[in-house]
Short mmCIF file of N, CA and C in Angstrom, two decimals:
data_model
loop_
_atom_site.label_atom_id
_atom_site.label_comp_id
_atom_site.label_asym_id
_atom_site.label_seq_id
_atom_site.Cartn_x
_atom_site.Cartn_y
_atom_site.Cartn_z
N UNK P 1 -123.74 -63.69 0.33
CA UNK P 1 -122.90 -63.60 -0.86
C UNK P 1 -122.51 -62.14 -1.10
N UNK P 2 -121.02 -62.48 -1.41
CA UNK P 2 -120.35 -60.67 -1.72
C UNK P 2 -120.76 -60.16 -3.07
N UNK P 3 -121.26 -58.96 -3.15
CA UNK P 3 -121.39 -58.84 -4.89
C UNK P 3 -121.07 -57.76 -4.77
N UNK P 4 -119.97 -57.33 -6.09
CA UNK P 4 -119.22 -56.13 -6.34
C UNK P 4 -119.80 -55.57 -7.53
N UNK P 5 -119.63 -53.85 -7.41
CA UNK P 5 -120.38 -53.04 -8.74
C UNK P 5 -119.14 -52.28 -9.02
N UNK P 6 -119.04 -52.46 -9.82
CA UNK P 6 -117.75 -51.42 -10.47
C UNK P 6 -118.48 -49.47 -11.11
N UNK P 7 -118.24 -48.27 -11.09
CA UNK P 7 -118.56 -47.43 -11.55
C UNK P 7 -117.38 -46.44 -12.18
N UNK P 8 -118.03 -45.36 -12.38
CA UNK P 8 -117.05 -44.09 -12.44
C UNK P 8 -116.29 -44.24 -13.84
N UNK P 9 -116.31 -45.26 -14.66
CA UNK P 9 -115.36 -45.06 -15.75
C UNK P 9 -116.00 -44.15 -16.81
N UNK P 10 -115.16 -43.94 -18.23
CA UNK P 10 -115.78 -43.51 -19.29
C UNK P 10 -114.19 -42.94 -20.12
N UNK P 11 -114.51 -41.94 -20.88
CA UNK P 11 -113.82 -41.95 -21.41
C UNK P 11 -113.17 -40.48 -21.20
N UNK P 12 -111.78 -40.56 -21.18
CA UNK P 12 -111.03 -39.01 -20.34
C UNK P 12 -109.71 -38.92 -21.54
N UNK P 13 -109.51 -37.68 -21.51
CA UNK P 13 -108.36 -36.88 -22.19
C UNK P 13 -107.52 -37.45 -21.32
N UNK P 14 -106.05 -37.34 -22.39
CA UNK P 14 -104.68 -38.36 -21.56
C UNK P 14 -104.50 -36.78 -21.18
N UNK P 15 -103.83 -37.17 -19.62
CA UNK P 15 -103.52 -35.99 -18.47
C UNK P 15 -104.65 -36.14 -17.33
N UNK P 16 -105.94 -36.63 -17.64
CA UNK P 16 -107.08 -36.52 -17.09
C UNK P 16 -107.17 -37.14 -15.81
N UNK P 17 -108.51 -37.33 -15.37
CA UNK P 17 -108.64 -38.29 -13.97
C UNK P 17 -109.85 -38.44 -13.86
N UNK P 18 -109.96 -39.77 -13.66
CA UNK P 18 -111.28 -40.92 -12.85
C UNK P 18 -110.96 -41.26 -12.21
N UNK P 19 -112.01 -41.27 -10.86
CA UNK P 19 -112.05 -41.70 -9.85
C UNK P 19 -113.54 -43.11 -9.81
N UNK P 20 -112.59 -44.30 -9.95
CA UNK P 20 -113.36 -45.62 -10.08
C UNK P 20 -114.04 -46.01 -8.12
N UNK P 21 -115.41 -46.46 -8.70
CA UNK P 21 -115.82 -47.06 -7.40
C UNK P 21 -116.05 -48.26 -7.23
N UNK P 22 -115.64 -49.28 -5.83
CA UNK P 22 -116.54 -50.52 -5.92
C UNK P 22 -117.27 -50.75 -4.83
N UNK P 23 -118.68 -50.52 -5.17
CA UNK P 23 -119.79 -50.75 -4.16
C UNK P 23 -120.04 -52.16 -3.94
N UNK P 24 -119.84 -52.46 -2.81
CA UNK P 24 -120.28 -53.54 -2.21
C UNK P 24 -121.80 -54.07 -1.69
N UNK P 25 -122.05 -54.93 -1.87
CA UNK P 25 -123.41 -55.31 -1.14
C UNK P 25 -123.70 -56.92 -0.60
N UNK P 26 -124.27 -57.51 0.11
CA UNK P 26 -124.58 -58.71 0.92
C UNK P 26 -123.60 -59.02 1.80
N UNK P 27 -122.93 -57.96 2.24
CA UNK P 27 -122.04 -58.26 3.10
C UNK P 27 -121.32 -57.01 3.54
N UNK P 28 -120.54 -56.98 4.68
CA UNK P 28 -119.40 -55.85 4.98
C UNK P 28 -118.53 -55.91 4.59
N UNK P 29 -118.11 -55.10 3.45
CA UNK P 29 -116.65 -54.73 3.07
C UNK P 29 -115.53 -54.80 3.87
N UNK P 30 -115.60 -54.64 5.29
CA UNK P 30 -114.62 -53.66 5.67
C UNK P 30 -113.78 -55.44 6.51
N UNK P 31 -114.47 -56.26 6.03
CA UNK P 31 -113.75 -57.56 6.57
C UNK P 31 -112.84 -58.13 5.23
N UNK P 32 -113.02 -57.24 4.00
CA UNK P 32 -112.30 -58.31 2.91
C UNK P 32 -111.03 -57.15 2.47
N UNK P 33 -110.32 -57.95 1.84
CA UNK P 33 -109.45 -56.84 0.72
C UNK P 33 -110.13 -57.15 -0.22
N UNK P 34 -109.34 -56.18 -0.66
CA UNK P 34 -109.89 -55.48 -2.00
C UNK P 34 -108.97 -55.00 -2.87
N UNK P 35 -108.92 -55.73 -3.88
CA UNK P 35 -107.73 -55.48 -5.23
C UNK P 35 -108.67 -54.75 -6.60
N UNK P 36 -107.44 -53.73 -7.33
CA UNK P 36 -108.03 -53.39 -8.45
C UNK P 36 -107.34 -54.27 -9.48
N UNK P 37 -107.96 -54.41 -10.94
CA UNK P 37 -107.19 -55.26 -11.70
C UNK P 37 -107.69 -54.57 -12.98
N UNK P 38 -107.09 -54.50 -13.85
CA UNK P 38 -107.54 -54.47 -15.49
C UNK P 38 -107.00 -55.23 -16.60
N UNK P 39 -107.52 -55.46 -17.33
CA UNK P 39 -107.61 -55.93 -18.75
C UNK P 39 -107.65 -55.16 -20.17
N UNK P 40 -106.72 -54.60 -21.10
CA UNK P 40 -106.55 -54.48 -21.79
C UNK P 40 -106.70 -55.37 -23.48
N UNK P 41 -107.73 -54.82 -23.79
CA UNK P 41 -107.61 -55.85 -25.13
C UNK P 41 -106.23 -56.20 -25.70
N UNK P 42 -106.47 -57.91 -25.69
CA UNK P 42 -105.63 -58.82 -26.17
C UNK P 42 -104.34 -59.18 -25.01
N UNK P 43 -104.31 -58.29 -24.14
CA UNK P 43 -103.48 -58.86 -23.09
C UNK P 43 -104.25 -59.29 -21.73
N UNK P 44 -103.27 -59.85 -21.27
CA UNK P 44 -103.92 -60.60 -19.89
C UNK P 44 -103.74 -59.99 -18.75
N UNK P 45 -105.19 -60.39 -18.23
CA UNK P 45 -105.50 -59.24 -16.67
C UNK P 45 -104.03 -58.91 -15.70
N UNK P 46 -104.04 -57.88 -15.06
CA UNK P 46 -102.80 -57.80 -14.16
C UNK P 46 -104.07 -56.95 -12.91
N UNK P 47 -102.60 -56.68 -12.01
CA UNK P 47 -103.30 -56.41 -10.51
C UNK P 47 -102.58 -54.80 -10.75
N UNK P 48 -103.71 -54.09 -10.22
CA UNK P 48 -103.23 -52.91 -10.18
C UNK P 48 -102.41 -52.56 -8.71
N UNK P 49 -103.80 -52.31 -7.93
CA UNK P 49 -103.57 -51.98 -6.35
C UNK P 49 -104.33 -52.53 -5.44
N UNK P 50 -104.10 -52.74 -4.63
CA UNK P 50 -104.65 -53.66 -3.32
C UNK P 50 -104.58 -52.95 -2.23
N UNK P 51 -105.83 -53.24 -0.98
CA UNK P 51 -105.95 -52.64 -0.02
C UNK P 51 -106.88 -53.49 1.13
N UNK P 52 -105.76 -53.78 2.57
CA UNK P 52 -106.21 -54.66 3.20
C UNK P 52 -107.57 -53.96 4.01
N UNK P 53 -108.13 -55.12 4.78
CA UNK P 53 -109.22 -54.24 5.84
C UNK P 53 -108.33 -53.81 6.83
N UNK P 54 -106.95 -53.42 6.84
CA UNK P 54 -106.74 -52.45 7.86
C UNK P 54 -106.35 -50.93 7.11
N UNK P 55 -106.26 -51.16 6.40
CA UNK P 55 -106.22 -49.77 5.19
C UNK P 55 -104.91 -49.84 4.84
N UNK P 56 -103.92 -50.77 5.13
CA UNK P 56 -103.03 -50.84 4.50
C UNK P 56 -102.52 -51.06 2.80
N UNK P 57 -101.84 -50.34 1.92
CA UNK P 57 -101.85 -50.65 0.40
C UNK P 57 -100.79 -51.17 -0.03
N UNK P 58 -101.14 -51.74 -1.67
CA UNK P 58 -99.99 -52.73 -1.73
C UNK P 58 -100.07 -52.55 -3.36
N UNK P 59 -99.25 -52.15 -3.86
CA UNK P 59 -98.82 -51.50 -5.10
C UNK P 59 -98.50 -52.87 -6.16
N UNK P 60 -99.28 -53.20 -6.81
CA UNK P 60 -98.71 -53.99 -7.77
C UNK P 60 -98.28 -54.13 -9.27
N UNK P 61 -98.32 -52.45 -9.53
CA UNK P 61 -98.10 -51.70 -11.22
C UNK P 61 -96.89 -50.79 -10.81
N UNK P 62 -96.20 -50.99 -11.65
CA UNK P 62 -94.94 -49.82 -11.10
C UNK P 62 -95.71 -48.91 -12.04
N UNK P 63 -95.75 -49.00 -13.24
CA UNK P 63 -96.65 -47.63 -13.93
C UNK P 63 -97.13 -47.18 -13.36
N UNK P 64 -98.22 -47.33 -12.50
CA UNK P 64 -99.45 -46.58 -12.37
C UNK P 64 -98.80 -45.74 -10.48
N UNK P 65 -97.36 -46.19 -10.16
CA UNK P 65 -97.12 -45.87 -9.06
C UNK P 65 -96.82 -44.14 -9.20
N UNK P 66 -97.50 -43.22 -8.27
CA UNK P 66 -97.43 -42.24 -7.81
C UNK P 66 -98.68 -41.63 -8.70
N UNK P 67 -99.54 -42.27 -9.94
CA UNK P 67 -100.75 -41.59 -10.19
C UNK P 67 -101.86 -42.14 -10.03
N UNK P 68 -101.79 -43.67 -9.49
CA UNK P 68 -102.90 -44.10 -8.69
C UNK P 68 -103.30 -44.22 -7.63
N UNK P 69 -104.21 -43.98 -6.74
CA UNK P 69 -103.92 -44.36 -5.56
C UNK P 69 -105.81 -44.82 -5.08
N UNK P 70 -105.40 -45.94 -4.40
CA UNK P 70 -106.54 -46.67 -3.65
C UNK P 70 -107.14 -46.31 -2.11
N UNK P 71 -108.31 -46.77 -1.94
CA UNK P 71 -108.81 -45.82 -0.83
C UNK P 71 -110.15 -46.85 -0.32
N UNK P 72 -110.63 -46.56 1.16
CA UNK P 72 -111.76 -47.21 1.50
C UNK P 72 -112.64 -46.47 2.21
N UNK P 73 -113.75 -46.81 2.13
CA UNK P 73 -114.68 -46.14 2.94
C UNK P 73 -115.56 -47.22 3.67
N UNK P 74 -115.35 -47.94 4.52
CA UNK P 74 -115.75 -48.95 4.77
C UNK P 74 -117.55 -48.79 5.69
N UNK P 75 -117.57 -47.16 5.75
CA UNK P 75 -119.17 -46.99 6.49
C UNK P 75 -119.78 -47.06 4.71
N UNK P 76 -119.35 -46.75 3.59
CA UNK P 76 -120.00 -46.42 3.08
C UNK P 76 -120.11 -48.05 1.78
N UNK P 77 -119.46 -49.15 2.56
CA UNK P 77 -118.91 -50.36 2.03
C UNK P 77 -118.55 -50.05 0.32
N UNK P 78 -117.64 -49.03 0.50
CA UNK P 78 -116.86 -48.44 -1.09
C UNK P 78 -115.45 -48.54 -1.00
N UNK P 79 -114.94 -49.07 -2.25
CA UNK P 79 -113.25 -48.64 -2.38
C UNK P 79 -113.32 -48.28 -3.30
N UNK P 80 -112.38 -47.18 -3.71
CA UNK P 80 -112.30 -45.90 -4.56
C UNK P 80 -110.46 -46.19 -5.43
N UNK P 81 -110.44 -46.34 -6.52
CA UNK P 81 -109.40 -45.80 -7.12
C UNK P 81 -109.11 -44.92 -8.10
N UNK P 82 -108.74 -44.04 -7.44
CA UNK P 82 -108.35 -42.34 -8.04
C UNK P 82 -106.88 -42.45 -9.19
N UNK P 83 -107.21 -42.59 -10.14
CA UNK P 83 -106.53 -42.74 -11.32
C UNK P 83 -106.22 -41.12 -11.66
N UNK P 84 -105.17 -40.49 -11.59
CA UNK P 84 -104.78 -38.83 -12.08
C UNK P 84 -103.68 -39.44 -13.47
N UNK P 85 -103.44 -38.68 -13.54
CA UNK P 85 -102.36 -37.96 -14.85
C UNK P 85 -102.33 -39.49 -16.10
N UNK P 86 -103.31 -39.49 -16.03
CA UNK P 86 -104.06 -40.94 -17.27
C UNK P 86 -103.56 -40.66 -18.78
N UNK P 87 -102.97 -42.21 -18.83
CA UNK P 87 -102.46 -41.97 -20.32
C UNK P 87 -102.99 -43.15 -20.98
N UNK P 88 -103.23 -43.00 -22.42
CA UNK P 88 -103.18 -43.90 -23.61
C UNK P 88 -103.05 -45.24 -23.62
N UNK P 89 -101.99 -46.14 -22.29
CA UNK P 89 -102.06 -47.13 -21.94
C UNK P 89 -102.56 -47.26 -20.83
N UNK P 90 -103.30 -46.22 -20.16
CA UNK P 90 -104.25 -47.23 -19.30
C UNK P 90 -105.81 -47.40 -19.65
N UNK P 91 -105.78 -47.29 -20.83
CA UNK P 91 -107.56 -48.11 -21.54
C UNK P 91 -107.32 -49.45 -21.26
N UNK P 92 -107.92 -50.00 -20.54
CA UNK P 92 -108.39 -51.46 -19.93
C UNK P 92 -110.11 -51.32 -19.83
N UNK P 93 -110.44 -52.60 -19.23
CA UNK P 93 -111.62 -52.77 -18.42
C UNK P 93 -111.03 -53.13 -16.74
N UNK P 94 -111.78 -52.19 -15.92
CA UNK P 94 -111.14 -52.34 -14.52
C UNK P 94 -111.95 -53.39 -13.40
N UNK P 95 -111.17 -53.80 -12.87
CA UNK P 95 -112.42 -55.24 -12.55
C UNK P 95 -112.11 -54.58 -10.72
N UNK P 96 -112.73 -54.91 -10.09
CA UNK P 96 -112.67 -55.16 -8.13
C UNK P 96 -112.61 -55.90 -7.68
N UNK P 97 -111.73 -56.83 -7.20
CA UNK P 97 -112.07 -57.84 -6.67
C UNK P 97 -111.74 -58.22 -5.10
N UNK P 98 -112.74 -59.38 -4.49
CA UNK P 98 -112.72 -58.85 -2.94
C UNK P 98 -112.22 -60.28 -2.39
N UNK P 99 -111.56 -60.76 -1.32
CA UNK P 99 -111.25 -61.82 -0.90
C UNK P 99 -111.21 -61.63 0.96
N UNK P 100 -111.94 -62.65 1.25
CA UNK P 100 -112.29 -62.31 2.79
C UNK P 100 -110.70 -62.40 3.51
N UNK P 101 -110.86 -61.70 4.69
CA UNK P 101 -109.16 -61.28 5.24
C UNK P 101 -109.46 -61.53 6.45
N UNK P 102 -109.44 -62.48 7.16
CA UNK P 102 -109.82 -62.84 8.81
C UNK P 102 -108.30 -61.73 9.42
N UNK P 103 -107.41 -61.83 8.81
CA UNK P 103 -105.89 -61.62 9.55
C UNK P 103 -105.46 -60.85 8.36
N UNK P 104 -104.60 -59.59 8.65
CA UNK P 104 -104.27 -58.78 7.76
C UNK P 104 -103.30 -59.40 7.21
N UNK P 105 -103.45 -59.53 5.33
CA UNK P 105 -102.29 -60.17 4.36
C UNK P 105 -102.82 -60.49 2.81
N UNK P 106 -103.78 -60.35 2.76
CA UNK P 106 -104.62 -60.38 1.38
C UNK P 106 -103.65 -59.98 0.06
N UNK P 107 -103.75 -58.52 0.50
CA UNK P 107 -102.73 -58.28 -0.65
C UNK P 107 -101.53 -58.81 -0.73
N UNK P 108 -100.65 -59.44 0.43
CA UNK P 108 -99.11 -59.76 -0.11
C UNK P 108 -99.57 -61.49 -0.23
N UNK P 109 -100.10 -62.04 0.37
CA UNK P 109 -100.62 -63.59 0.54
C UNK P 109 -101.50 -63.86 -0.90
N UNK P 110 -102.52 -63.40 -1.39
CA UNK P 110 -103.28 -63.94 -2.18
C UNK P 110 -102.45 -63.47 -3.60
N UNK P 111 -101.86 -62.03 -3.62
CA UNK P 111 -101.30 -60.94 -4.32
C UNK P 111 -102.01 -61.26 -6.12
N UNK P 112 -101.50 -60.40 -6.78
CA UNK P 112 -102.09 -60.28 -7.98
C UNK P 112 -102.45 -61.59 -8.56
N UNK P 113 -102.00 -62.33 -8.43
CA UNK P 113 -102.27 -63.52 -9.36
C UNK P 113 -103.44 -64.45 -8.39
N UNK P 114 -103.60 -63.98 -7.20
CA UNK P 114 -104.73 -64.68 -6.92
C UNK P 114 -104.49 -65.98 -6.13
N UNK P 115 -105.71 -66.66 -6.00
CA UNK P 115 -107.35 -66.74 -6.61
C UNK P 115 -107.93 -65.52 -5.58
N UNK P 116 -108.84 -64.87 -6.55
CA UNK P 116 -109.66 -64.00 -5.94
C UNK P 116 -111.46 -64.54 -5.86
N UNK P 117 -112.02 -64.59 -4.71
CA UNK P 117 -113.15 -65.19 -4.81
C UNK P 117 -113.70 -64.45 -5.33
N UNK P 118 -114.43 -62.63 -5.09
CA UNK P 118 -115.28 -62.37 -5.67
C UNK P 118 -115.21 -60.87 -6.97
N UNK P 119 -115.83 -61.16 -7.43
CA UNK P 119 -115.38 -59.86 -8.75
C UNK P 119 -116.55 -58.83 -8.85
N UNK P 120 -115.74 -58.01 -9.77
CA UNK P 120 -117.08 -57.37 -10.24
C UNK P 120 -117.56 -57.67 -11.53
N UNK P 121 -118.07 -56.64 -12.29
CA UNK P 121 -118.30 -57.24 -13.70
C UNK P 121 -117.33 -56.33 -14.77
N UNK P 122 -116.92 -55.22 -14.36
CA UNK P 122 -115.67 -54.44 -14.70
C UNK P 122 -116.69 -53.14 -15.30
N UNK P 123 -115.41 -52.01 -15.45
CA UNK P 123 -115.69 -50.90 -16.03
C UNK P 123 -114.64 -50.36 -17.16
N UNK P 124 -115.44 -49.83 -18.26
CA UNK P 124 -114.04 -49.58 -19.24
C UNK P 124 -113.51 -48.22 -18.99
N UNK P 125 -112.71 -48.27 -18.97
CA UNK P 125 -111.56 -46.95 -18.73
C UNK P 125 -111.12 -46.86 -20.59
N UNK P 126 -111.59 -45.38 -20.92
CA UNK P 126 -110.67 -45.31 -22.30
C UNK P 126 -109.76 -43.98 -21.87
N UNK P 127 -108.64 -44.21 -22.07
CA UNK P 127 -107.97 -42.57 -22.27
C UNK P 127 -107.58 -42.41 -23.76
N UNK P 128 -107.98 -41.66 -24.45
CA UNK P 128 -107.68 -40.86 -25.43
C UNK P 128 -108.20 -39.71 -25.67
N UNK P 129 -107.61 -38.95 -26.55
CA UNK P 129 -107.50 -37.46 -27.76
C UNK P 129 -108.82 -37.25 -28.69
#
């Protein structure tokens, strides 16, 4: 069984930057994708960014395009999303979620809306002043 840990959040000045982690364990990462997603109170989850096991990425926020960016470390079974120039609307809770990828396509095939088999339990991201 895949089980995902979400880290790295807290709370950052808008302009700022977190760099979110998702540690993997009971399994090898480096066979699944791996999507970021958040949740914002009172609205409904969306897909941030996605990243196949060939390290290919797949952008699914036009906001967050050119100050987020996703990443893997697959010796270290981690994917990393480096959140820079953070504003006011991106306070969510950030979730990981992993879906096994025999054949590269996770992100455009399963894409934001899913079904994603496995999650994490999320991390809150606040940006404010």
């Amino acid at each position: 069984q895949l089980q995902l840990v979400e880290s790295g959040g807290g709370l950052v000045q808008p302009g700022g930057s977190l760099r979110l982690s998702c540690a993997a364990s009971g399994r090898t990462l480096g066979n699944y994708g791996i999507g970021w997603f958040r949740q914002a109170p009172g609205k409904e989850r969306e897909g941030v960014l996605c990243i196949s096991n060939s390290g290919s990425t797949t952008n699914y926020l036009d906001s967050v395009r050119g100050r987020f960016t996703i990443s893997r470390d697959n010796a270290k079974n981690t994917v990393y999303l480096q959140m820079d120039s953070l504003k006011p609307e991106d306070t969510a809770v950030y979730y990981c979620a992993a879906e096994y990828e025999p054949f590269p396509g996770v992100c455009t095939v399963i894409g934001a809306k899913g079904p994603w088999t496995y999650w994490g339990q999320g991390v809150q991201v606040t940006v404010s002043s």
